[in-house]
Structures are given as structure tokens and as C-alpha cells.
Coordinates of C-alpha atoms and ligand atoms in Angstrom, one line a residue:
X246 CA 0.0 0.0 0.0
X247 CA 1.3 3.4 -0.9
X248 CA 0.7 6.5 1.1
X249 CA -1.2 8.1 -1.8
X250 CA -2.4 6.2 -4.9
X251 CA -4.0 8.0 -7.8
X252 CA -5.5 5.5 -10.2
X253 CA -7.0 6.4 -13.6
X254 CA -8.5 9.8 -12.5
X255 CA -9.8 12.0 -15.2
X256 CA -11.8 15.2 -15.3
X257 CA -13.6 17.3 -17.9
X258 CA -13.5 21.0 -17.0
X259 CA -15.3 23.6 -19.1
X260 CA -16.1 23.0 -22.7
X261 CA -12.7 22.0 -24.0
X262 CA -10.3 20.9 -21.2
X263 CA -10.0 17.3 -20.2
X264 CA -7.6 15.8 -17.7
X265 CA -6.8 12.4 -19.3
X266 CA -6.9 9.4 -17.0
X267 CA -3.7 9.5 -15.1
X268 CA -2.1 7.4 -12.4
X269 CA 0.8 7.8 -9.9
X270 CA 1.8 6.7 -6.4
X271 CA 3.4 8.8 -3.7
X272 CA 5.3 7.2 -0.9
X273 CA 5.1 8.9 2.5
X274 CA 7.7 11.7 3.1
X275 CA 8.4 12.1 -0.6
X276 CA 8.0 15.6 -2.0
X277 CA 6.2 15.7 -5.3
X278 CA 5.9 18.8 -7.6
X279 CA 3.5 19.1 -10.5
X280 CA 4.7 21.4 -13.2
X281 CA 3.3 22.4 -16.6
X282 CA 2.3 25.4 -18.6
X283 CA -0.7 27.5 -17.7
X284 CA -3.9 25.6 -18.2
X285 CA -2.2 22.1 -18.3
X286 CA -4.4 20.9 -15.5
X287 CA -2.2 21.2 -12.4
X288 CA -4.7 22.8 -10.1
X289 CA -7.5 20.5 -11.3
X290 CA -5.4 17.5 -10.3
X291 CA -4.5 19.0 -6.9
X292 CA -8.1 19.9 -6.2
X293 CA -9.2 16.3 -6.8
X294 CA -6.6 15.0 -4.3
X295 CA -7.7 17.7 -1.9
X296 CA -11.3 16.6 -2.2
X297 CA -12.6 20.0 -3.5
X298 CA -13.7 18.5 -6.8
X299 CA -14.5 15.0 -7.8
X300 CA -12.9 13.0 -10.6
X301 CA -15.1 11.7 -13.4
X302 CA -13.3 8.3 -13.5
X303 CA -10.8 6.5 -11.3
X304 CA -10.1 6.7 -7.6
X305 CA -7.7 8.2 -5.1
X306 CA -6.6 6.2 -2.1
X307 CA -5.0 7.9 0.9
X308 CA -3.3 5.7 3.5
X309 CA -5.2 2.8 2.0
X310 CA -8.6 4.3 2.1
X311 CA -10.5 5.4 -1.0
X312 CA -11.4 9.0 -0.8
X313 CA -15.1 9.8 -1.0
X314 CA -16.4 11.9 -3.8
X315 CA -18.0 15.3 -3.5
X316 CA -21.0 15.9 -3.7
X317 CA -22.2 12.3 -4.4
X318 CA -20.7 10.7 -1.2
X319 CA -20.1 13.7 1.0
X320 CA -21.1 17.3 1.1
X321 CA -18.1 19.1 2.7
X322 CA -14.9 19.6 0.7
X323 CA -11.7 18.2 2.0
X324 CA -10.4 15.0 3.6
X325 CA -9.2 14.4 7.1
X326 CA -5.4 14.3 7.2
X327 CA -5.1 16.3 3.9
X328 CA -4.5 20.0 4.0
X329 CA -4.9 22.2 1.0
X330 CA -3.4 25.7 0.7
X331 CA -5.4 27.2 -2.1
X332 CA -4.2 30.3 -4.1
X333 CA -7.3 32.0 -2.7
X334 CA -7.1 31.4 1.1
X335 CA -8.9 33.7 3.4
X336 CA -8.2 34.7 7.0
X337 CA -11.1 35.9 9.3
X338 CA -11.0 39.7 9.6
X339 CA -10.7 41.6 12.9
X340 CA -9.1 38.7 14.8
X341 CA -5.6 38.5 16.0
X342 CA -3.3 35.9 14.4
X343 CA -3.2 34.0 17.7
X344 CA -7.0 33.8 17.8
X345 CA -7.2 32.5 14.2
X346 CA -4.6 29.9 15.1
X347 CA -6.0 28.8 18.4
X348 CA -9.5 28.3 17.0
X349 CA -8.0 25.8 14.5
X350 CA -5.4 24.3 16.8
X351 CA -5.5 20.5 17.5
X352 CA -1.9 20.3 18.7
X353 CA -0.4 20.6 22.2
X354 CA 1.0 24.0 23.1
X355 CA 4.6 22.9 22.6
X356 CA 3.8 21.4 19.2
X357 CA 1.9 24.5 18.1
X358 CA 4.8 26.7 19.2
X359 CA 7.1 24.6 16.9
X360 CA 4.7 25.2 14.0
X361 CA 4.7 28.9 14.6
X362 CA 8.5 28.9 14.8
X363 CA 8.9 26.9 11.5
X364 CA 6.4 29.2 9.8
X365 CA 8.4 32.2 11.1
X366 CA 5.2 33.8 12.5
X367 CA 6.1 34.0 16.2
X368 CA 6.4 37.8 16.0
X369 CA 3.0 38.2 14.3
X370 CA 0.8 36.5 16.9
X371 CA -0.5 39.7 18.5
X372 CA -1.2 41.4 15.1
X373 CA -4.7 41.6 13.6
X374 CA -5.1 39.8 10.3
X375 CA -5.7 43.0 8.4
X376 CA -2.3 44.3 9.5
X377 CA -0.3 41.7 7.6
X378 CA 1.6 41.6 4.3
X379 CA 0.6 39.1 1.6
X380 CA 3.6 36.9 2.5
X381 CA 2.8 37.0 6.2
X382 CA -0.8 36.1 5.6
X383 CA 0.2 33.2 3.5
X384 CA 2.5 31.8 6.2
X385 CA -0.3 32.2 8.7
X386 CA -2.7 30.4 6.4
X387 CA -0.1 27.6 6.2
X388 CA 0.3 27.5 10.0
X389 CA -3.5 27.3 10.4
X390 CA -3.4 24.2 8.2
X391 CA -0.5 22.7 10.0
X392 CA -2.0 23.0 13.5
X393 CA -4.6 20.5 12.2
X394 CA -1.7 17.9 12.1
X395 CA -2.2 16.9 8.4
X396 CA -0.1 14.1 7.0
X397 CA -0.3 15.4 3.4
X398 CA 0.0 19.0 2.5
X399 CA -1.1 20.3 -0.9
X400 CA 0.3 23.7 -2.0
X401 CA -1.3 25.4 -5.0
X402 CA 1.1 28.0 -6.5
X403 CA 2.4 29.1 -3.1
X404 CA 5.1 31.4 -4.6
X405 CA 2.9 33.4 -7.0
X406 CA 2.6 37.1 -6.0
X407 CA 5.6 36.9 -3.6
X408 CA 8.7 39.0 -4.0
X409 CA 12.1 37.3 -4.0
X410 CA 12.7 37.8 -0.3
X411 CA 9.3 36.3 0.8
X412 CA 9.6 33.6 -1.8
X413 CA 13.0 32.5 -0.4
X414 CA 11.6 32.7 3.1
X415 CA 8.6 30.5 2.1
X416 CA 11.0 28.0 0.5
X417 CA 12.9 27.7 3.8
X418 CA 9.6 27.3 5.6
X419 CA 8.4 24.6 3.3
X420 CA 11.8 22.8 3.5
X421 CA 11.5 22.8 7.4
X422 CA 7.8 21.6 7.2
X423 CA 9.0 18.5 5.4
X424 CA 12.1 18.0 7.5
X425 CA 11.0 18.8 11.0
X426 CA 7.3 18.0 10.9
X427 CA 7.6 15.0 8.5
X428 CA 4.7 16.1 6.4
X429 CA 4.5 14.8 2.8
X430 CA 4.0 17.5 0.3
X431 CA 2.6 18.1 -3.2
X432 CA 3.3 21.4 -4.8
X433 CA 1.9 22.9 -7.9
X434 CA 3.8 25.7 -9.7
X435 CA 3.6 27.2 -13.1
X436 CA 7.2 28.2 -12.6
X437 CA 9.1 24.9 -12.7
X438 CA 12.3 26.7 -11.6
X439 CA 10.6 26.9 -8.1
X440 CA 10.1 23.2 -8.0
X441 CA 13.6 21.9 -8.9
X442 CA 15.2 22.6 -5.5
X443 CA 12.3 21.5 -3.4
X444 CA 11.0 18.3 -5.0
X445 CA 12.2 14.7 -4.8
X446 CA 10.0 13.9 -7.8
X447 CA 8.3 15.9 -10.5
X448 CA 5.3 15.2 -12.8
X449 CA 5.0 17.4 -15.9
X450 CA 1.6 17.9 -17.4
X451 CA 0.7 19.2 -20.8
X452 CA -2.9 19.6 -22.0
X453 CA -4.1 17.4 -19.2
X454 CA -1.7 14.5 -19.7
X455 CA 1.5 13.4 -18.0
X456 CA 4.4 13.9 -20.4
X457 CA 7.2 12.9 -18.0
X458 CA 7.7 11.9 -14.4
X459 CA 11.1 11.7 -12.7
X460 CA 13.6 13.4 -10.4
X461 CA 14.5 17.1 -10.9
X462 CA 17.9 16.0 -12.3
X463 CA 16.3 13.6 -14.8
X464 CA 13.8 16.3 -16.0
X465 CA 16.5 19.0 -16.3
X466 CA 19.2 16.8 -18.0
X467 CA 17.1 14.2 -19.8
X468 CA 13.8 15.8 -20.8
X469 CA 11.4 13.8 -22.8
X470 CA 10.9 16.5 -25.4
X471 CA 11.4 20.2 -26.1
X472 CA 8.3 21.1 -24.0
X473 CA 9.8 19.6 -20.9
X474 CA 13.3 20.9 -21.8
X475 CA 11.9 24.5 -22.2
X476 CA 10.0 24.4 -18.9
X477 CA 13.2 24.0 -16.9
X478 CA 15.3 26.6 -18.7
X479 CA 16.9 27.6 -22.0
X480 CA 18.4 25.0 -24.2
X481 CA 20.3 24.6 -27.6
X482 CA 19.2 22.1 -30.3
X483 CA 21.7 20.8 -32.7
X484 CA 20.6 18.6 -35.6
X485 CA 22.2 15.2 -35.3
X486 CA 24.0 15.6 -38.6
X487 CA 25.9 18.5 -37.0
X488 CA 29.6 18.0 -37.8
X489 CA 31.3 19.2 -34.6
X490 CA 34.0 17.1 -33.0
X491 CA 33.1 15.5 -29.6
X492 CA 29.4 15.0 -30.3
X493 CA 28.4 11.4 -29.5
X494 CA 27.1 9.1 -32.3
X495 CA 23.4 9.8 -32.9
X496 CA 20.9 7.3 -31.7
X497 CA 18.4 5.9 -34.1
X498 CA 15.1 7.8 -33.9
X499 CA 16.7 10.9 -32.4
X500 CA 16.8 14.0 -34.5
X501 CA 18.6 16.5 -32.2
X502 CA 21.3 17.0 -29.5
X503 CA 20.1 19.1 -26.6
X504 CA 22.7 21.1 -24.7
X505 CA 21.9 23.6 -21.9
X506 CA 23.7 27.0 -22.3
X507 CA 25.4 26.4 -19.0
X508 CA 26.9 23.2 -20.3
X509 CA 28.7 24.8 -23.3
X510 CA 32.1 25.6 -21.9
X511 CA 34.6 28.1 -23.2
X512 CA 37.8 26.1 -23.5
X513 CA 41.3 26.3 -25.2
X514 CA 40.4 23.7 -27.7
X515 CA 36.9 23.0 -29.1
X516 CA 34.6 24.3 -31.8
X517 CA 35.6 27.8 -33.0
X518 CA 32.7 30.2 -32.5
X519 CA 32.1 34.0 -32.7
X520 CA 30.4 36.0 -30.0
X521 CA 27.6 38.0 -31.6
X522 CA 26.0 39.4 -28.5
X523 CA 26.5 39.5 -24.7
X524 CA 23.7 40.0 -22.2
X525 CA 24.3 40.7 -18.5
X526 CA 22.2 38.8 -16.0
X527 CA 24.1 39.6 -12.7
X528 CA 25.3 36.1 -11.7
X529 CA 26.2 35.2 -15.3
X530 CA 26.3 36.4 -18.9
X531 CA 24.4 35.0 -21.8
X532 CA 26.2 34.9 -25.1
X533 CA 24.7 34.6 -28.6
X534 CA 27.4 32.8 -30.5
X535 CA 27.6 31.4 -34.0
X536 CA 29.6 28.3 -35.0
X537 CA 29.4 27.5 -38.7
X538 CA 25.7 28.1 -39.6
X539 CA 24.6 27.3 -36.0
X540 CA 23.4 29.9 -33.5
X541 CA 23.8 28.9 -29.9
X542 CA 23.3 30.3 -26.4
X543 CA 26.2 30.1 -23.8
X544 CA 26.0 31.0 -20.2
X545 CA 29.3 31.9 -18.6
X546 CA 30.8 33.9 -15.8
X547 CA 30.5 37.7 -16.3
X548 CA 33.4 39.2 -18.1
X549 CA 34.5 36.0 -19.9
X550 CA 33.9 37.1 -23.4
X551 CA 33.1 40.3 -25.4
X552 CA 31.1 40.9 -28.6
X553 CA 33.2 40.0 -31.6
X554 CA 35.5 37.6 -29.7
X555 CA 36.5 34.3 -31.3
X556 CA 36.2 31.6 -28.7
X557 CA 36.3 27.8 -28.6
X558 CA 33.5 25.7 -27.1
X559 CA 33.0 22.2 -25.9
X560 CA 30.5 20.1 -24.0
X561 CA 31.0 17.1 -21.8
X562 CA 29.3 14.0 -23.3
X563 CA 27.5 13.7 -20.0
X564 CA 25.7 17.0 -20.7
X565 CA 24.6 16.2 -24.2
X566 CA 21.1 14.7 -24.5
X567 CA 19.4 13.4 -27.6
X568 CA 15.8 14.2 -28.5
Ligands
ATP1074 N1 -14.5 25.2 -13.0 C1 -14.1 25.3 -14.3 N2 -14.9 25.6 -15.3 C2 -14.5 25.7 -16.6 N3 -13.2 25.5 -16.9 C3 -12.3 25.2 -16.0 C4 -12.7 25.0 -14.6 N4 -11.6 24.7 -13.9 C5 -10.6 24.6 -14.8 N5 -11.0 24.9 -16.0 C6 -10.2 24.9 -17.2 O1 -9.4 23.7 -17.2 C7 -8.1 24.0 -17.7 C8 -7.1 23.5 -16.6 O2 -7.1 24.4 -15.5 P1 -6.2 24.3 -14.3 O3 -6.5 25.4 -13.4 O4 -6.2 22.9 -13.8 O5 -4.7 24.6 -15.0 P2 -3.4 24.9 -14.3 O6 -2.4 24.1 -15.0 O7 -3.4 24.8 -12.9 O8 -3.2 26.4 -14.8 P3 -2.5 27.7 -14.0 O9 -1.0 27.4 -14.0 O10 -2.9 28.8 -14.9 O11 -3.1 27.8 -12.7 C9 -8.0 25.4 -18.0 O12 -8.2 25.6 -19.4 C10 -9.2 26.0 -17.3 O13 -9.7 27.1 -18.0

């Protein structure tokens, strides 16, 4: 028995969208992220697991028990043991944070104090809910779910609308929730970059279907297609007939080599190339380069090359993937 078993669930939403029957298992304590472009069905899937909407087919089992469907088998959304942090959470007005949390609390005082500490909200307990920033409200909404002692936490786009500082703070909080509270998590994000550092496993959706499932490393280095490759960052495509030294023999059925810009290294020997453009991104620079009739992107340390330079490039065979 797996902690969570999703078997053949499908859902029609609106006139045109259909989440195709999909299945996956999630062992306890494993962090799963669901990525995909806008409208690919991420939230629909998460809401079905949360018990906010029902699937048209299939079933979901949590800790061995089949989850009841709403509204056929139960009227109130949600399932015991599963917490769902929606994009549109609400906190009761005119209450202090402490009141909001104590009404929901099912933990001992010491356990609740640990949750407040992990959520970095100790200093906010006396505040009223209308005296909080968006990021603070969100961490309180999260704490309110955690004081119900869930075993599975579902997070729907938790990083949207947060500036970099609050986003990083929330990432630390979510890391600690998994590590210190031992809560299994599923996170949905339209920005796959946010999921790479958090997840143990990723599912990529496109148009309501799973296109790839694997570790963040697999999805980044060995994407199933250009859609998955593009979700996780920029990439170069070189036709397999490209005559550059060091490229591995092309596999049958593959048409292109894929190399991430960060994996093209400027070296003493390698393919001669001309730098056409340099763009500054702070931590790195992005070069437009041409080699023969190919145009490629290279990411390198700032100040490595200037427009017009002739450079030499190479890539380790480990960082060349075929599509
Ligand atoms: N209640 C609904 N009524 C009509 N259409 C819906 C409903 N819920 C979802 N849809 C449609 O289903 C599709 C998938 O929506 P969903 O919210 O699951 O996508 P998503 O991948 O989470 O997108 P985003 O990243 O933009 O949140 C969309 O085309 C959406 O318009």
C-alpha cells in the first residue's frame, strides 16, 4: 500500500479541457511537484486530491482508504489528514493571528509553538489579520493548516505574488515543514524553476496528460521532449547531422542533440565560435554565438567574453542529451 495512490483519475473542465486518465503513487515523506504550462491541469489534479472537486473516473486512495467523492458521497470539501493551501485562502477579519490559530489548533501548546517557529510567525501572533503583508498572511494560512496535524500538505502556486525575499523565506519554511514535521507535500507551480530545488520527484503535465515523471535531475538533464526541456530553462538544439568534434554518435530515432547553455564551456580547444551578443544577468552572462551556420546560447561567468571575440566551445558527453 502506498501513502497516496492516484489511479486512472480523469476530469472534464469547461467545454474544451480534459484531464486524461492519469495514475501515480506517492510514498510517505516524498516531495512531489506538479509542473506544466498554464492551463495544463495542475490545479485541477491538486483539487481532486484535496477533495474539493471529484474525478469523473478512477479513484484516489490515501493511507489505503478510498477518498469519498463530493458531492455524491459527501457534502463538505476536503479530507481528514489532507491540508490544501489554495491560491485564494482567506483569514477571518478583525481577529488576531493568535485567535485565528488557536480556534484551529489541534496540537499541544509545545507542538503549536514549533509550527509557529517553523512558519516564522512568532512575532506576528498579536497582530490583527488586516495588519499583515501578503507573504505574512500566507505563512499564517499555512500554520493554520499545520495545526490540524495533516499528514499530506497540498500547495497550489504558493510562490505566486511573492517578491524574491518572501519567496525565499517561504521556500525555507516549506523545507522545514517537510524535514521537521515529517509532512508529505505536493506542490503545484507554473514556474518549474521553483520546484527543482524542493521536489524529490516531478510530474510534468501538458494539455491534461503526464508527459514525463522523474527526479528534478532527470527532467533537467534528460527531458522527454522540447516542451519539458523548455519548462526547466533555456536549451540549444543541434541537428544530429551537425559535424562538430566531440558529439556522440546519434541514436536511431533521435533528431537533435540538446545542450543547456550552462553546459557549453569556453575552452582552449573545441569548436571555433564567434560571440555575436553579450547580455548581463548579474550572476552570469548570456552569449549569442555562431559556429558555422549554427546559432547557440552560452551561459558563462561575467566578463568571460566580449562581442566580436572568437572563442572555442566544448561540452562534456554527460551533458549532451538526444531528443
Ligand atoms: N470550473 C471550471 N470551469 C471551466 N473550466 C475550468 C474550470 N476549472 C478549470 N477549467 C479549465 O481547465 C483547464 C485547466 O485548468 P487548471 O487550473 O487545472 O490549469 P493549471 O495548469 O493549474 O493552470 P494555471 O497554472 O494557470 O493555474 C483550463 O483551461 C481552465 O480554464
